[in-house]
Short mmCIF file of C-alpha atoms in Angstrom, two decimals:
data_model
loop_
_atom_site.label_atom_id
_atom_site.label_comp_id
_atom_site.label_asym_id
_atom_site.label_seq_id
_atom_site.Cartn_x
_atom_site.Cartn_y
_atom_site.Cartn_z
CA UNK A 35 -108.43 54.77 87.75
CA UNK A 36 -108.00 52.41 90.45
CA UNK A 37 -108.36 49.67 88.49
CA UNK A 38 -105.58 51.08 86.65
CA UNK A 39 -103.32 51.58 89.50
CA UNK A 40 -104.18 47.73 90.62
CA UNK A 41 -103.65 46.54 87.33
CA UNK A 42 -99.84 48.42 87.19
CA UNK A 43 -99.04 47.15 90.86
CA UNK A 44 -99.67 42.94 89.49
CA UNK A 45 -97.51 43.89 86.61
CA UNK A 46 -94.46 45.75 88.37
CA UNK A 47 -94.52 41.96 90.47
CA UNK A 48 -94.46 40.04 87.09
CA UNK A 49 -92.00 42.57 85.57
CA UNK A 50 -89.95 41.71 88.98
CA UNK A 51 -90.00 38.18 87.64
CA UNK A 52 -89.16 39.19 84.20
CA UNK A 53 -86.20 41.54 85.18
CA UNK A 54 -84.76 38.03 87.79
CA UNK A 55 -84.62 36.44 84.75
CA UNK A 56 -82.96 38.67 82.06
CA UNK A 57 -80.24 39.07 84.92
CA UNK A 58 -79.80 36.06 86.02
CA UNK A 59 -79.52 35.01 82.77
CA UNK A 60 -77.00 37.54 81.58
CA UNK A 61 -74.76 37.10 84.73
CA UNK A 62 -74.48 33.67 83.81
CA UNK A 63 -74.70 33.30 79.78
CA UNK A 64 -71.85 36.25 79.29
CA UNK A 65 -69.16 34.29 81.46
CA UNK A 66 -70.33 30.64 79.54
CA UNK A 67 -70.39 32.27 76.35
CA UNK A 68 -67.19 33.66 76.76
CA UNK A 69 -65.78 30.10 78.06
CA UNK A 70 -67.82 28.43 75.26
CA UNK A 71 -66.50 30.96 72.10
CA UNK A 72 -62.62 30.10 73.70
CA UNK A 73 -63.17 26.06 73.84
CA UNK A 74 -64.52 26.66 69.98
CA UNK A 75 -61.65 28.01 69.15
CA UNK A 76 -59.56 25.42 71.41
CA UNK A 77 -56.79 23.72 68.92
CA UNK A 78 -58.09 20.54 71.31
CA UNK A 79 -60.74 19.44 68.76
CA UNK A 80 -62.62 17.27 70.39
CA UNK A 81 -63.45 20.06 72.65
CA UNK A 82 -63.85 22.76 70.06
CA UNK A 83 -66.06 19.97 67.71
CA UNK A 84 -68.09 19.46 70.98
CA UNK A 85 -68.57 23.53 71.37
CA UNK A 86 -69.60 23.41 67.65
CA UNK A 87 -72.41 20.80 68.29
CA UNK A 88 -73.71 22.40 71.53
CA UNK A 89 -73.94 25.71 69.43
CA UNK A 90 -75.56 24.33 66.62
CA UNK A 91 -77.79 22.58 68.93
CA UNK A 92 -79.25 25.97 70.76
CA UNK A 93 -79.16 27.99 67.87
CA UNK A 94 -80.86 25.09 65.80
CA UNK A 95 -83.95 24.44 67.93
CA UNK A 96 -86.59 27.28 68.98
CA UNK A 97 -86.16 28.44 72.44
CA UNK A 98 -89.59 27.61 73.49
CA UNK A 99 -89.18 24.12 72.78
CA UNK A 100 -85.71 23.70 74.49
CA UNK A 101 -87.84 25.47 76.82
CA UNK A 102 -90.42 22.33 77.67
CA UNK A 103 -87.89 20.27 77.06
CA UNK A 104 -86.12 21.30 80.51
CA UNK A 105 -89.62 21.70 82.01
CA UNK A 106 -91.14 18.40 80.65
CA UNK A 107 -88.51 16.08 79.84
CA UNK A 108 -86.31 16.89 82.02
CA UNK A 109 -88.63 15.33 84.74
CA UNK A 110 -89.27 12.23 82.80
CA UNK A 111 -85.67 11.04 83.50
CA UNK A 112 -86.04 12.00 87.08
CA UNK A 113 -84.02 15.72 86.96
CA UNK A 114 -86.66 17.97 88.79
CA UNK A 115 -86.01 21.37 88.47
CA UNK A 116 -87.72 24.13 90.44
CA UNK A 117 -89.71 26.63 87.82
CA UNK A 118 -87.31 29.26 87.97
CA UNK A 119 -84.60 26.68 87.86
CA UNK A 120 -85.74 25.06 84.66
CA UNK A 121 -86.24 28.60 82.88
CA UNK A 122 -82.80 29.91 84.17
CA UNK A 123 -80.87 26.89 82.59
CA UNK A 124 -82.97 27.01 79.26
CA UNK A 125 -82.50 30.94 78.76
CA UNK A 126 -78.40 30.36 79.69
CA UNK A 127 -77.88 27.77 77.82
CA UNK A 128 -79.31 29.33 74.87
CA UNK A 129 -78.24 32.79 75.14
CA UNK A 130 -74.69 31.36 75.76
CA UNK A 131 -74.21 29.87 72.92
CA UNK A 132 -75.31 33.19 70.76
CA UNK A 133 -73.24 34.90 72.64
CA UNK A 134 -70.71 32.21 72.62
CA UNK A 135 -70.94 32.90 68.08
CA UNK A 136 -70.83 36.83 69.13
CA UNK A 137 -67.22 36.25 70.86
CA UNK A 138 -65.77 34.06 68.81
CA UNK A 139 -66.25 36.15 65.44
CA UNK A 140 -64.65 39.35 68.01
CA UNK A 141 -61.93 37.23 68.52
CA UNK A 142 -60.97 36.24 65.09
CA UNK A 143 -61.49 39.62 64.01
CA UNK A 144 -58.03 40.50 66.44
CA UNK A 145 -55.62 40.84 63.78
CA UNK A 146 -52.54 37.98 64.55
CA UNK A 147 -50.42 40.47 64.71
CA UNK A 148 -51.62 41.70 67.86
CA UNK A 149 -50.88 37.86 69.51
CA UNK A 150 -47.31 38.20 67.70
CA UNK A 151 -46.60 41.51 69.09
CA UNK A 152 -47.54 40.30 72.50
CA UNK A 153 -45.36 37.35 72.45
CA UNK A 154 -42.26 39.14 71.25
CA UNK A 155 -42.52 40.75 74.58
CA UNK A 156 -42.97 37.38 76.36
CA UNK A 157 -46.45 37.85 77.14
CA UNK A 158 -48.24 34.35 78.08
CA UNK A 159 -51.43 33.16 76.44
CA UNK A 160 -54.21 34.06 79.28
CA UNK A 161 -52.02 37.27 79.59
CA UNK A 162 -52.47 38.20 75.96
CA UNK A 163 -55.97 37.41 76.42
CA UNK A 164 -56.86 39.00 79.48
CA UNK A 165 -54.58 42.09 78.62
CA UNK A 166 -54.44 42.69 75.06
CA UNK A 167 -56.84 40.83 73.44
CA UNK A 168 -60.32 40.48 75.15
CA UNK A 169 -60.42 44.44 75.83
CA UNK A 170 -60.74 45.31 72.38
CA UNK A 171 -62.66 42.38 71.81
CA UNK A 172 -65.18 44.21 74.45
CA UNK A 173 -65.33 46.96 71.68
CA UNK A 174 -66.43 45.15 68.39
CA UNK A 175 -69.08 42.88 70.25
CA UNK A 176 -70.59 45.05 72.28
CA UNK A 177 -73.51 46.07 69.08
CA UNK A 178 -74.59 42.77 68.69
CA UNK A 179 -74.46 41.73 72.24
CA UNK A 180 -76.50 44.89 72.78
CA UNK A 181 -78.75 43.44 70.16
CA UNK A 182 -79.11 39.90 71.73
CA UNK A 183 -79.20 41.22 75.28
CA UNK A 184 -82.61 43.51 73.98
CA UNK A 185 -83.93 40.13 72.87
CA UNK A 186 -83.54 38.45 75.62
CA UNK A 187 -85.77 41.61 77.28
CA UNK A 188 -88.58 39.76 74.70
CA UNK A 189 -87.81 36.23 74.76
CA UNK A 190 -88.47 36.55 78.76
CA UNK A 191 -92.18 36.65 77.46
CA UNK A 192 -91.89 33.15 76.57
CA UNK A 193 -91.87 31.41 80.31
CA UNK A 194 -95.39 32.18 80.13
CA UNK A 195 -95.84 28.78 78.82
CA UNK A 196 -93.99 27.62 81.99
CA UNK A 197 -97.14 28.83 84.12
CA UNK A 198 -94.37 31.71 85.84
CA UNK A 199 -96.36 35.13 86.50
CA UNK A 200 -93.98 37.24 84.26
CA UNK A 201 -94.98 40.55 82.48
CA UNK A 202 -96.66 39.54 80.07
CA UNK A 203 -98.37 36.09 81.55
CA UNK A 204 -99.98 38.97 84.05
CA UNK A 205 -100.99 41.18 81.95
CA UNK A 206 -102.74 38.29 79.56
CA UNK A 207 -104.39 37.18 82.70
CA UNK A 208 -105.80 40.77 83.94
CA UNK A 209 -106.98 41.18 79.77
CA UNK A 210 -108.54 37.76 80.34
CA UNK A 211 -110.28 38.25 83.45
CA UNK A 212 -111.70 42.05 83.01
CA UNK A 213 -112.15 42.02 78.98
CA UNK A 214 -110.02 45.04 79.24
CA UNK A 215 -107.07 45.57 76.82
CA UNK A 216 -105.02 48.09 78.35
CA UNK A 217 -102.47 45.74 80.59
CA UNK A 218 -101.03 44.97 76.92
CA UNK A 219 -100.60 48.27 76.46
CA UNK A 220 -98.92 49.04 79.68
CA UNK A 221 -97.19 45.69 78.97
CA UNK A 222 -95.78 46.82 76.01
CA UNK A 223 -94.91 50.56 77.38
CA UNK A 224 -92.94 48.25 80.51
CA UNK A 225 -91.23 46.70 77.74
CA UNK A 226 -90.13 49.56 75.78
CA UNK A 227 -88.85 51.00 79.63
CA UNK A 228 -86.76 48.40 79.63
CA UNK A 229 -85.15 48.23 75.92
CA UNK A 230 -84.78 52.01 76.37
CA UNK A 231 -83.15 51.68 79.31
CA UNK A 232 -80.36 49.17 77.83
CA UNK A 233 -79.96 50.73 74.59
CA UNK A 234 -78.92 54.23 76.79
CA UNK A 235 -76.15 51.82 78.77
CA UNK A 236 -74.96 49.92 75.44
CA UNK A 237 -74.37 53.49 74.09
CA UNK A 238 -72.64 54.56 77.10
CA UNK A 239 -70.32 51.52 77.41
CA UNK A 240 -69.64 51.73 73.54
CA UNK A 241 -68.13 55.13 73.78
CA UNK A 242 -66.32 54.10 76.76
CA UNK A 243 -64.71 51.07 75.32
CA UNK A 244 -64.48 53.02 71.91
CA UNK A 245 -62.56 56.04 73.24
CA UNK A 246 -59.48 55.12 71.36
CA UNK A 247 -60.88 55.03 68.28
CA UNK A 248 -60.86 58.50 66.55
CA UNK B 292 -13.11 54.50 64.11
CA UNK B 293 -11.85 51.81 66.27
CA UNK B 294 -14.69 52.05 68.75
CA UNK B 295 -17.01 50.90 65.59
CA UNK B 296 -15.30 48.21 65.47
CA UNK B 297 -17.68 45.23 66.56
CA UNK B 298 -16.91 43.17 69.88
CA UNK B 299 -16.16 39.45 68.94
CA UNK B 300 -19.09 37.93 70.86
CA UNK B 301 -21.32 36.20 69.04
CA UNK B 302 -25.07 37.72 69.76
CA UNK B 303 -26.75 35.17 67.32
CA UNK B 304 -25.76 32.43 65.41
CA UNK B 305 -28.25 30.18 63.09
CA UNK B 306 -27.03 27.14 61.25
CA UNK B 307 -28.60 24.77 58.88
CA UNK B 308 -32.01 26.57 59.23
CA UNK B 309 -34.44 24.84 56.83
CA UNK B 310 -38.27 26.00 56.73
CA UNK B 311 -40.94 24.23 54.39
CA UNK B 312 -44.40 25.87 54.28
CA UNK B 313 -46.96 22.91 52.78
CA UNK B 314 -44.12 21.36 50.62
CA UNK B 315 -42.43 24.55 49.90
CA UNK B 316 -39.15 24.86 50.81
CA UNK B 317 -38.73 28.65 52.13
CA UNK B 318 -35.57 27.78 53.61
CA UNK B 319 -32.79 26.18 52.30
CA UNK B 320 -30.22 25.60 55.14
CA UNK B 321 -29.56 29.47 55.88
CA UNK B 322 -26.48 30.20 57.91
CA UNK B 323 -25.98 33.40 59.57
CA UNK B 324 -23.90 35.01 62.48
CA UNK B 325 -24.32 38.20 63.99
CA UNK B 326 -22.02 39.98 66.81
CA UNK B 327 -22.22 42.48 68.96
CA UNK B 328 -23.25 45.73 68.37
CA UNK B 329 -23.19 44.60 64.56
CA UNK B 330 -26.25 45.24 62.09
CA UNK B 331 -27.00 42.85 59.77
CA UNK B 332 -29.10 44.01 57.14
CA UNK B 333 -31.07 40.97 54.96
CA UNK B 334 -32.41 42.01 51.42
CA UNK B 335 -33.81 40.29 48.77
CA UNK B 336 -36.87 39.96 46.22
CA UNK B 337 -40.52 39.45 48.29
CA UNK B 338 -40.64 35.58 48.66
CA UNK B 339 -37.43 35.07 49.42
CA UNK B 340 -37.45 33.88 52.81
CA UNK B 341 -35.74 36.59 54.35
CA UNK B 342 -38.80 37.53 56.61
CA UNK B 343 -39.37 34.13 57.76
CA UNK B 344 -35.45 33.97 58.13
CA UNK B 345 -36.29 37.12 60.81
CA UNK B 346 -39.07 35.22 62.32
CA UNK B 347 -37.58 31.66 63.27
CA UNK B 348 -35.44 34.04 65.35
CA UNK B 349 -38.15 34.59 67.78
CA UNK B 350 -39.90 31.78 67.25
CA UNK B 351 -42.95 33.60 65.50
CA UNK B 352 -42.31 30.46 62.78
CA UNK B 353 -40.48 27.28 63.85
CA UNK B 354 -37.76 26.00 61.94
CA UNK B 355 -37.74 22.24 60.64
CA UNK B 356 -34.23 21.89 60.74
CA UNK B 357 -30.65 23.25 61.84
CA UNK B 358 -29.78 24.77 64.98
CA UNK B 359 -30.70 28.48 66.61
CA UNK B 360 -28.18 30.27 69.29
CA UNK B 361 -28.54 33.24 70.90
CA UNK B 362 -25.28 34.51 73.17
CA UNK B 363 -24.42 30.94 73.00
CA UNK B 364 -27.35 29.60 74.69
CA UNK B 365 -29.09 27.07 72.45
CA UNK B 366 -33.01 27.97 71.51
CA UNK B 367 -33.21 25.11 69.07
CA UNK B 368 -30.50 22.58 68.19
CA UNK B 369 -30.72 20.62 65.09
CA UNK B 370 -34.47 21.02 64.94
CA UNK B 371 -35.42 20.49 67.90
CA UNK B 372 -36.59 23.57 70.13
CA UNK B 373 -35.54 23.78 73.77
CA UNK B 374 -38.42 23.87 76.66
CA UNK B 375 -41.07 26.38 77.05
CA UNK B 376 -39.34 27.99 79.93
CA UNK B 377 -35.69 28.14 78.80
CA UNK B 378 -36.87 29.22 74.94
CA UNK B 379 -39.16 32.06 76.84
CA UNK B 380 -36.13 33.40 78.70
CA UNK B 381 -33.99 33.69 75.87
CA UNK B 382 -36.66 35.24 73.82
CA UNK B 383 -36.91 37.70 76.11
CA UNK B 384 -33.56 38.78 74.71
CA UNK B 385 -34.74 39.61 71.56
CA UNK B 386 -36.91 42.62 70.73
CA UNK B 387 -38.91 42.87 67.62
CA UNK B 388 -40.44 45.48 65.24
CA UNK B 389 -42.84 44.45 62.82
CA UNK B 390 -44.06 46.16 59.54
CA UNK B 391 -47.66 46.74 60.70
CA UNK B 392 -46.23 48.35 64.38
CA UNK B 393 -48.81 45.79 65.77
CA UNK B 394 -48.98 49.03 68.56
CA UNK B 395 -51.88 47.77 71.29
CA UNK B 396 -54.89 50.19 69.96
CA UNK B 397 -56.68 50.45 73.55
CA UNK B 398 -53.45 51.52 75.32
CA UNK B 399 -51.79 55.07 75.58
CA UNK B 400 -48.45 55.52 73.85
CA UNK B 401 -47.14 55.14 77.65
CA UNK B 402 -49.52 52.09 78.50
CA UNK B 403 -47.55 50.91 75.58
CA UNK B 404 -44.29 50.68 76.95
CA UNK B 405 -45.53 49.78 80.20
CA UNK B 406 -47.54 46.97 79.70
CA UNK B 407 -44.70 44.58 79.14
CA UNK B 408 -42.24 45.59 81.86
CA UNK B 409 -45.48 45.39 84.05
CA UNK B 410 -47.29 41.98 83.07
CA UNK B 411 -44.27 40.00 82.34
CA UNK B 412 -41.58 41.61 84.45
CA UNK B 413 -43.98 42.09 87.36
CA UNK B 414 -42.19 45.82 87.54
CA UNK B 415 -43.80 48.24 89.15
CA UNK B 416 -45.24 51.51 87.24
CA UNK B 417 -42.60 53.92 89.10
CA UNK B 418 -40.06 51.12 88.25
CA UNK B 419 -40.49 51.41 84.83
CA UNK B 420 -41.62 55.03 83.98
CA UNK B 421 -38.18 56.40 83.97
CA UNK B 422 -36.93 54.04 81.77
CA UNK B 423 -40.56 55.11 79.54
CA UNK B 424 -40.33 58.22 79.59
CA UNK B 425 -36.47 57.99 78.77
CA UNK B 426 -37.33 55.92 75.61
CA UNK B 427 -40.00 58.16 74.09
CA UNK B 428 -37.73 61.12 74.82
CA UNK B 429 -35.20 59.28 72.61
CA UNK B 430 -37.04 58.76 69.79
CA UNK B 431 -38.98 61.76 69.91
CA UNK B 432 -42.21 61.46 71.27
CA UNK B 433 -42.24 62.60 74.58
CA UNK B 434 -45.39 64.98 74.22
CA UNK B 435 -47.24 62.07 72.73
CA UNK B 436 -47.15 60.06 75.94
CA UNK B 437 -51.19 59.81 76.61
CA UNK B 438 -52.27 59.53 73.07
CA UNK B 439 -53.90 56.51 71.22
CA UNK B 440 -51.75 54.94 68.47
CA UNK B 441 -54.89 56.00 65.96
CA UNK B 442 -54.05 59.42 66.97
CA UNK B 443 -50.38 59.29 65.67
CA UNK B 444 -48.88 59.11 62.37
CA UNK B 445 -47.27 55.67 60.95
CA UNK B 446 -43.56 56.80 61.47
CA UNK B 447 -45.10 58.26 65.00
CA UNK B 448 -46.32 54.42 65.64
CA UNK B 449 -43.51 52.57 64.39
CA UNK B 450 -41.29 54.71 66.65
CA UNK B 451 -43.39 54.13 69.84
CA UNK B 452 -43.23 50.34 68.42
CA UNK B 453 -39.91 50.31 68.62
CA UNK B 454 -39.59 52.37 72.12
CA UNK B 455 -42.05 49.55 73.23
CA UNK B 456 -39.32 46.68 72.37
CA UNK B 457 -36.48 48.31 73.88
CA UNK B 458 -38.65 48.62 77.63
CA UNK B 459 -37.97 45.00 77.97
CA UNK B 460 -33.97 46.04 77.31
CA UNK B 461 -33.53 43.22 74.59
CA UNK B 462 -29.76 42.45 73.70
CA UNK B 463 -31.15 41.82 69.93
CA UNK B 464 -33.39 43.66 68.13
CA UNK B 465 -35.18 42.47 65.06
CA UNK B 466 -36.98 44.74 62.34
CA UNK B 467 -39.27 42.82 59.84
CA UNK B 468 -39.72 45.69 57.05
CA UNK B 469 -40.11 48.07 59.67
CA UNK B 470 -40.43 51.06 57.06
CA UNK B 471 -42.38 49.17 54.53
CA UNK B 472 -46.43 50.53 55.42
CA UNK B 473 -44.88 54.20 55.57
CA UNK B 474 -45.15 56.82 53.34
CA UNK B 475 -41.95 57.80 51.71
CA UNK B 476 -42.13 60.99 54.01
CA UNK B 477 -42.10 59.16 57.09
CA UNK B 478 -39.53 56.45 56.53
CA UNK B 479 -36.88 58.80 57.31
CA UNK B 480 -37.66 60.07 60.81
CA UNK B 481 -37.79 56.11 61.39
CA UNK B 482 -34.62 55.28 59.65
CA UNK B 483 -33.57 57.77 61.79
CA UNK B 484 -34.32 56.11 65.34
CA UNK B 485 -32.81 53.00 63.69
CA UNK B 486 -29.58 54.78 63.25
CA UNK B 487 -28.97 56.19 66.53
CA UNK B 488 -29.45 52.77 67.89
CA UNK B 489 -27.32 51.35 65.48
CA UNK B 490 -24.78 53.89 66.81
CA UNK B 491 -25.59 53.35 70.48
CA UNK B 492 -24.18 49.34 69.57
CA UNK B 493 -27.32 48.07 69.43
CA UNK B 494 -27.00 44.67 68.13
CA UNK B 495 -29.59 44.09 65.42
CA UNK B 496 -31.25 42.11 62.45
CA UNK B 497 -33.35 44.42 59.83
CA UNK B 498 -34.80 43.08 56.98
CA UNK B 499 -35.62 46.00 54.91
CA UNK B 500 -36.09 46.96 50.90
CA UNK B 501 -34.16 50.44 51.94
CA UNK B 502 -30.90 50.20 50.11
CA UNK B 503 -29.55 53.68 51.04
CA UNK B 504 -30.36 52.92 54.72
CA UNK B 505 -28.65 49.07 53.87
CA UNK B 506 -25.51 50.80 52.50
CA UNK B 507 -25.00 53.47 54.93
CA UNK B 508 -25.97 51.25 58.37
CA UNK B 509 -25.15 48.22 58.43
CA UNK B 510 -21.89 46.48 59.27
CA UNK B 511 -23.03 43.13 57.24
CA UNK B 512 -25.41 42.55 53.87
CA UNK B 513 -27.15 39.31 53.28
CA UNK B 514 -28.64 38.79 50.14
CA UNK B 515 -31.29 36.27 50.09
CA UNK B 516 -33.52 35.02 47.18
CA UNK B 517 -35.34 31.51 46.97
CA UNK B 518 -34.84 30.72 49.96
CA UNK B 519 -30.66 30.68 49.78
CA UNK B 520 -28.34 33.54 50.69
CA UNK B 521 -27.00 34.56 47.45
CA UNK B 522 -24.42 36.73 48.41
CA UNK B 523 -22.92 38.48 51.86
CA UNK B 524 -20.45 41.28 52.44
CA UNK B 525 -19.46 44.22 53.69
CA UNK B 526 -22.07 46.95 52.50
CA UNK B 527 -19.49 48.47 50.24
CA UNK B 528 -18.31 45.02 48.77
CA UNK B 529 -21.58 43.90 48.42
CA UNK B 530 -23.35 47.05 46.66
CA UNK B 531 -20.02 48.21 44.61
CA UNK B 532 -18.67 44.84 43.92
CA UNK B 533 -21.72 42.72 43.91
CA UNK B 534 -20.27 39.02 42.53
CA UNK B 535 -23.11 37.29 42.00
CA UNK B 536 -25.62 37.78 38.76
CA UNK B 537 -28.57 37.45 40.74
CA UNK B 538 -27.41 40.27 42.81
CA UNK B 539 -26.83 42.37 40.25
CA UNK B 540 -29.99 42.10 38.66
CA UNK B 541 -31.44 42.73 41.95
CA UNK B 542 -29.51 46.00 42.42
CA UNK B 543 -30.09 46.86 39.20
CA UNK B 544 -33.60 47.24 39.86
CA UNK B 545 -33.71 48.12 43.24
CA UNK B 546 -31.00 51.90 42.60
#
């Protein structure tokens, strides 16, 4: 019992790591993917050709190699990144150009007339986008960002690699030491704490942002 | 009778207008004139122009060629379109109503009418709600004021639509089709809302497939068909005395 209660204390420290992560990560891919999904659909097309190529990039390569990449590589031509550092700009890069795919399809789902009817009554371009457009753009992504945002939860898992004490690197190192397969378990039921906690808030902020749909 | 009568300044003059889409020519040198408190009604088989006619107006399409004025103040001139500036104050003068209502979905019938007259006017809310709640009073809606446009019927939309245009107090209003994605039923309390602003001297363009409303509203028909106008009168001249063949056969099938 003890053991037990040792055992959960190590992995609440290397779900602390895990959680620094998914947020971090989240605080900064949402804004970028946003940015990202607007220079795809930039007119400018160098810019929106060079969106296209970062995207196919991240979503072309597994994450655990772009992964050591930043942690390996990235050294070799004399960038040296703190641990958390290198993980951090892996995960946003990555996640930011799914979500960057998420907001563009939202966007082009906006029927035109929605950008005519705003400029018949002189609204700008940011101002149609900030006012009119992006809010019900908020609606229609918010499943599959919901989805992708539950992944990320997962994908955390991978840093393990990195030598980072997250969830589940702790919980294979207790099950390594003590021959004892229960940390998975609690690893798994941390986990599914975690998923169930976003998949209550995605609900919640889908009915809010849906409330004018009847 | 004399009070119909329309003043003689010119609200909107187009010359020359000539519109190609890919090679097509959708307009071929269009010439219209509209004054004051007139209504100019534009008919005319689908792919005729006449709704890309409506939408050079506002600069939804740009024109290739010829020369747009509103109240004398040049938005394009043989072509070429004034600045971004200049061409956004005088489109401010225009209002427009579109066939889908293109009604914001995530706003309140009131956040609606607001938005505008807020965002672009930099108005404050107690500045404009007056003026609001005057508008959906006048065409009807005034217990409707907090509900979503899903919530409302298509004539119920299309009149908040067209409450929405008028809080930015344009001198022109422009109606692409406006009754077209309404059920028979609902085209008249629509129609409606069109008339009393008609009678209020509303200047305004309406490009519409309603003949009775055509016949009974307007001070000025313009038929339009392949990109020409075919034919333009008064709407008694024009649906009792139609010259033209191709009008007509168009009124032919349209009564």
């Amino acid at each position: 019992m003890e053991n037990l209660v040792h055992t959960v204390v190590l992995m609440l420290e290397g779900t602390r790591v895990t959680l620094e992560i998914f947020f971090i990560t989240l605080l900064l891919a949402l804004p970028i993917g946003l940015l990202a999904s607007l220079g795809r659909l930039s007119k400018f097309r160098p810019l929106s050709l060079f969106m296209e190529f970062y995207i196919w990039i991240m979503r072309g390569t597994p994450l655990m190699l772009q992964l050591l990449f930043v942690y390996f590589a990235l050294p070799m031509i004399g960038v040296m990144l703190p641990d958390i550092a290198a993980a951090l700009l892996a995960f946003t890069l990555n996640y930011a150009a799914y979500f960057a795919e998420i907001f563009r399809s939202g966007i082009q789902s906006i029927p035109k007339g929605q950008y005519e009817a705003a400029k018949t009554l002189g609204m700008t371009y940011p101002m149609t986008m900030r006012r009119i457009i992006l809010p019900q753009v908020i609606r229609i992504v918010l499943p599959p960002v919901s989805n992708e945002t539950i992944n990320l939860v997962k994908d955390t898992s991978l840093i393990y690699i990195l030598a980072m004490n997250d969830l589940l690197r702790v919980a294979r190192t207790i099950v390594q030491r003590e021959f004892d397969m229960t940390p998975f378990v609690v690893a798994a039921v941390f986990y599914l704490a975690m998923t169930f906690v976003l998949t209550w808030l995605f609900k919640k902020l889908e009915a809010y942002y849906g409330k004018y749909e009847t | 009778m004399e009070n119909m009568k329309p003043d003689s300044k010119v609200m909107l003059r187009m010359t020359n207008i000539r519109k190609s889409f890919t090679g097509c020519e959708v307009l071929k040198g269009i010439d219209i004139e509209v004054k004051k408190g007139e209504l100019l009604a534009i008919i005319g088989p689908s792919g005729s122009g006449k709704s890309t006619l409506l939408r050079c107006i506002n600069m939804l399409e740009t024109i290739d060629d010829g020369s747009i004025a509103i109240e004398g103040e040049y938005l394009a001139k043989e072509g070429a379109y004034v600045s971004g500036d200049k061409a956004r104050k005088l489109l401010g003068r225009t209002g427009m109503v579109f066939q889908q209502f293109n009604l914001f979905p995530h706003m309140t019938v009131m956040e609606n009418l607001l938005e505008a007259p807020m965002q672009v006017k930099e108005m404050k809310r107690e500045e404009v709600l007056p003026l609001a709640k005057e508008l959906l009073s006048k065409v009807g809606l005034s217990d409707r004021e907090n509900y979503y446009p899903s919530q409302l019927s298509g004539g119920q939309q299309q009149r908040v639509a067209i409450a929405r245009a008028l809080a930015m107090k344009p001198d022109i209003m422009l109606f692409d089709e406006p009754t077209s994605a309404l059920d028979p039923e609902l085209t008249g309390e629509v129609l409606k809302t069109m008339r009393e602003l008609a009678a209020e001297r509303m200047t305004m363009v309406v490009v519409t497939h309603e003949m009775a409303f055509a016949r009974e509203a307007a001070s000025k028909v313009i038929f339009m068909a392949d990109g020409n106008i075919v034919e333009q009168g008064s709407p008694n001249e024009f649906f009792d005395h139609p010259k033209e063949e191709r009008t007509k056969a168009f009124l032919r099938n349209m009564l």
